[in-house]
Amino acid sequence: MPMIRSKKCPVDAPWITNHFKSLIIERQKAFSTYGPDSSSFKSLRNQVNRERKICKSNYYKLRVHQLKQTDSKEWWKEVKRLSGMASTRSSDIRNIIDIENLEQLSEQELTNKINEVGSLICI
């Protein structure tokens, strides 16, 4: 069987493996070649679903095993992050707004830009 290369994208879930991605590629080829009612596609679809469950399970088991070595504060921080309960908000306005060359602006220039944007919204 030929080797299939795949890249790890930054938006991929952390549990996605190269093997899992190659199964998805095979499934998609079967779908486009034979259609959604073919036995080939259905078999690969089921295989992808089984592999997805295994990959997720292995990833979370490994994370929990690693967390057992840390203190309780880190444990709960990671549990909240993994479960989606962790807050991704930041009190720094620079993480929220989209202004060109934001990092190069001084505090005064940043304040003026925010006021400009705010005044446009209120009009």
PDB file of C-alpha atoms in Angstrom:
ATOM      1  CA  MET A   1       0.000   0.000   0.000  1.00  0.00           C
ATOM      2  CA  PRO A   2       1.437   3.436  -0.888  1.00  0.00           C
ATOM      3  CA  MET A   3       2.339   5.867   1.853  1.00  0.00           C
ATOM      4  CA  ILE A   4      -0.033   8.771   2.296  1.00  0.00           C
ATOM      5  CA  ARG A   5       1.354  12.031   3.607  1.00  0.00           C
ATOM      6  CA  SER A   6      -0.741  14.284   5.752  1.00  0.00           C
ATOM      7  CA  LYS A   7      -0.094  17.506   7.597  1.00  0.00           C
ATOM      8  CA  LYS A   8      -1.055  18.388  11.133  1.00  0.00           C
ATOM      9  CA  CYS A   9      -3.060  21.593  10.817  1.00  0.00           C
ATOM     10  CA  PRO A  10      -3.296  24.034  13.712  1.00  0.00           C
ATOM     11  CA  VAL A  11      -7.086  23.711  13.672  1.00  0.00           C
ATOM     12  CA  ASP A  12      -6.992  19.917  13.980  1.00  0.00           C
ATOM     13  CA  ALA A  13      -8.131  18.495  17.276  1.00  0.00           C
ATOM     14  CA  PRO A  14      -5.155  17.314  19.346  1.00  0.00           C
ATOM     15  CA  TRP A  15      -6.252  13.681  19.174  1.00  0.00           C
ATOM     16  CA  ILE A  16      -6.165  13.482  15.353  1.00  0.00           C
ATOM     17  CA  THR A  17      -3.415  11.184  14.087  1.00  0.00           C
ATOM     18  CA  ASN A  18      -1.913  10.666  10.631  1.00  0.00           C
ATOM     19  CA  HIS A  19      -3.544   7.230  10.428  1.00  0.00           C
ATOM     20  CA  PHE A  20      -6.935   8.757  11.191  1.00  0.00           C
ATOM     21  CA  LYS A  21      -6.440  11.418   8.499  1.00  0.00           C
ATOM     22  CA  SER A  22      -5.457   8.781   5.930  1.00  0.00           C
ATOM     23  CA  LEU A  23      -8.651   6.837   6.722  1.00  0.00           C
ATOM     24  CA  ILE A  24     -10.681  10.000   6.161  1.00  0.00           C
ATOM     25  CA  ILE A  25      -8.980  10.519   2.788  1.00  0.00           C
ATOM     26  CA  GLU A  26      -9.781   6.919   1.774  1.00  0.00           C
ATOM     27  CA  ARG A  27     -13.397   7.342   2.895  1.00  0.00           C
ATOM     28  CA  GLN A  28     -13.756  10.552   0.881  1.00  0.00           C
ATOM     29  CA  LYS A  29     -12.291   8.886  -2.224  1.00  0.00           C
ATOM     30  CA  ALA A  30     -14.779   6.027  -1.873  1.00  0.00           C
ATOM     31  CA  PHE A  31     -17.605   8.534  -1.449  1.00  0.00           C
ATOM     32  CA  SER A  32     -16.675  10.520  -4.558  1.00  0.00           C
ATOM     33  CA  THR A  33     -15.984   7.388  -6.639  1.00  0.00           C
ATOM     34  CA  TYR A  34     -18.816   5.042  -5.613  1.00  0.00           C
ATOM     35  CA  GLY A  35     -21.361   7.287  -3.880  1.00  0.00           C
ATOM     36  CA  PRO A  36     -22.859   7.319  -0.387  1.00  0.00           C
ATOM     37  CA  ASP A  37     -24.780   4.045  -0.800  1.00  0.00           C
ATOM     38  CA  SER A  38     -21.776   1.877  -1.700  1.00  0.00           C
ATOM     39  CA  SER A  39     -20.589  -0.839   0.655  1.00  0.00           C
ATOM     40  CA  SER A  40     -17.013   0.430   0.263  1.00  0.00           C
ATOM     41  CA  PHE A  41     -17.945   3.892   1.531  1.00  0.00           C
ATOM     42  CA  LYS A  42     -20.096   2.540   4.370  1.00  0.00           C
ATOM     43  CA  SER A  43     -17.323   0.213   5.509  1.00  0.00           C
ATOM     44  CA  LEU A  44     -14.758   3.024   5.517  1.00  0.00           C
ATOM     45  CA  ARG A  45     -17.225   5.374   7.231  1.00  0.00           C
ATOM     46  CA  ASN A  46     -17.677   2.855  10.045  1.00  0.00           C
ATOM     47  CA  GLN A  47     -13.921   2.333  10.258  1.00  0.00           C
ATOM     48  CA  VAL A  48     -13.349   6.108  10.515  1.00  0.00           C
ATOM     49  CA  ASN A  49     -15.950   6.361  13.291  1.00  0.00           C
ATOM     50  CA  ARG A  50     -14.352   3.505  15.251  1.00  0.00           C
ATOM     51  CA  GLU A  51     -10.886   5.012  14.816  1.00  0.00           C
ATOM     52  CA  ARG A  52     -12.174   8.444  15.899  1.00  0.00           C
ATOM     53  CA  LYS A  53     -13.511   6.980  19.139  1.00  0.00           C
ATOM     54  CA  ILE A  54     -10.251   5.106  19.776  1.00  0.00           C
ATOM     55  CA  CYS A  55      -8.081   8.169  19.068  1.00  0.00           C
ATOM     56  CA  LYS A  56     -10.143  10.390  21.367  1.00  0.00           C
ATOM     57  CA  SER A  57     -10.144   7.805  24.121  1.00  0.00           C
ATOM     58  CA  ASN A  58      -6.386   7.242  23.911  1.00  0.00           C
ATOM     59  CA  TYR A  59      -5.672  10.981  23.893  1.00  0.00           C
ATOM     60  CA  TYR A  60      -7.774  11.703  26.967  1.00  0.00           C
ATOM     61  CA  LYS A  61      -6.451   8.646  28.835  1.00  0.00           C
ATOM     62  CA  LEU A  62      -2.891   9.844  28.197  1.00  0.00           C
ATOM     63  CA  ARG A  63      -3.721  13.401  29.315  1.00  0.00           C
ATOM     64  CA  VAL A  64      -5.338  12.136  32.531  1.00  0.00           C
ATOM     65  CA  HIS A  65      -2.371   9.855  33.202  1.00  0.00           C
ATOM     66  CA  GLN A  66       0.004  12.809  32.787  1.00  0.00           C
ATOM     67  CA  LEU A  67      -2.172  14.967  35.033  1.00  0.00           C
ATOM     68  CA  LYS A  68      -1.905  12.442  37.857  1.00  0.00           C
ATOM     69  CA  GLN A  69       1.736  13.472  38.134  1.00  0.00           C
ATOM     70  CA  THR A  70       0.858  17.160  38.710  1.00  0.00           C
ATOM     71  CA  ASP A  71      -0.627  19.129  41.580  1.00  0.00           C
ATOM     72  CA  SER A  72      -4.386  19.556  42.032  1.00  0.00           C
ATOM     73  CA  LYS A  73      -4.407  23.140  40.720  1.00  0.00           C
ATOM     74  CA  GLU A  74      -2.929  22.059  37.378  1.00  0.00           C
ATOM     75  CA  TRP A  75      -5.233  19.013  37.347  1.00  0.00           C
ATOM     76  CA  TRP A  76      -8.399  21.122  37.570  1.00  0.00           C
ATOM     77  CA  LYS A  77      -7.071  23.744  35.165  1.00  0.00           C
ATOM     78  CA  GLU A  78      -6.503  21.058  32.524  1.00  0.00           C
ATOM     79  CA  VAL A  79      -9.812  19.304  33.252  1.00  0.00           C
ATOM     80  CA  LYS A  80     -11.634  22.596  32.688  1.00  0.00           C
ATOM     81  CA  ARG A  81      -9.684  23.224  29.479  1.00  0.00           C
ATOM     82  CA  LEU A  82     -10.365  19.722  28.126  1.00  0.00           C
ATOM     83  CA  SER A  83     -14.065  19.932  28.960  1.00  0.00           C
ATOM     84  CA  GLY A  84     -14.430  23.366  27.371  1.00  0.00           C
ATOM     85  CA  MET A  85     -15.194  25.107  30.662  1.00  0.00           C
ATOM     86  CA  ALA A  86     -12.016  27.198  30.698  1.00  0.00           C
ATOM     87  CA  SER A  87     -12.465  30.838  29.848  1.00  0.00           C
ATOM     88  CA  THR A  88     -10.623  31.911  26.734  1.00  0.00           C
ATOM     89  CA  ARG A  89     -11.358  35.568  27.355  1.00  0.00           C
ATOM     90  CA  SER A  90      -8.627  37.927  28.287  1.00  0.00           C
ATOM     91  CA  SER A  91      -8.867  41.248  30.016  1.00  0.00           C
ATOM     92  CA  ASP A  92      -6.451  42.745  27.478  1.00  0.00           C
ATOM     93  CA  ILE A  93      -8.456  44.567  24.810  1.00  0.00           C
ATOM     94  CA  ARG A  94      -5.683  43.880  22.277  1.00  0.00           C
ATOM     95  CA  ASN A  95      -6.779  40.223  22.131  1.00  0.00           C
ATOM     96  CA  ILE A  96     -10.352  41.166  21.264  1.00  0.00           C
ATOM     97  CA  ILE A  97     -10.209  43.992  18.715  1.00  0.00           C
ATOM     98  CA  ASP A  98      -8.846  43.886  15.182  1.00  0.00           C
ATOM     99  CA  ILE A  99      -6.792  46.995  14.426  1.00  0.00           C
ATOM    100  CA  GLU A 100      -4.033  47.093  11.824  1.00  0.00           C
ATOM    101  CA  ASN A 101      -0.483  47.326  13.313  1.00  0.00           C
ATOM    102  CA  LEU A 102      -1.942  46.980  16.789  1.00  0.00           C
ATOM    103  CA  GLU A 103       1.309  45.906  18.423  1.00  0.00           C
ATOM    104  CA  GLN A 104       3.155  49.014  17.222  1.00  0.00           C
ATOM    105  CA  LEU A 105       0.600  51.476  18.631  1.00  0.00           C
ATOM    106  CA  SER A 106       1.274  53.393  21.825  1.00  0.00           C
ATOM    107  CA  GLU A 107      -1.326  53.424  24.586  1.00  0.00           C
ATOM    108  CA  GLN A 108      -2.543  56.868  23.486  1.00  0.00           C
ATOM    109  CA  GLU A 109      -2.801  55.853  19.815  1.00  0.00           C
ATOM    110  CA  LEU A 110      -4.640  52.677  20.828  1.00  0.00           C
ATOM    111  CA  THR A 111      -7.098  54.708  22.900  1.00  0.00           C
ATOM    112  CA  ASN A 112      -7.746  57.042  19.965  1.00  0.00           C
ATOM    113  CA  LYS A 113      -8.324  54.096  17.581  1.00  0.00           C
ATOM    114  CA  ILE A 114     -10.782  52.493  20.007  1.00  0.00           C
ATOM    115  CA  ASN A 115     -12.638  55.795  20.336  1.00  0.00           C
ATOM    116  CA  GLU A 116     -12.807  56.130  16.534  1.00  0.00           C
ATOM    117  CA  VAL A 117     -14.254  52.649  16.169  1.00  0.00           C
ATOM    118  CA  GLY A 118     -16.664  53.233  19.050  1.00  0.00           C
ATOM    119  CA  SER A 119     -17.912  56.500  17.585  1.00  0.00           C
ATOM    120  CA  LEU A 120     -18.547  54.813  14.226  1.00  0.00           C
ATOM    121  CA  ILE A 121     -20.604  52.125  15.931  1.00  0.00           C
ATOM    122  CA  CYS A 122     -22.742  54.652  17.827  1.00  0.00           C
ATOM    123  CA  ILE A 123     -23.608  56.706  14.723  1.00  0.00           C
TER     124      ILE A 123
END
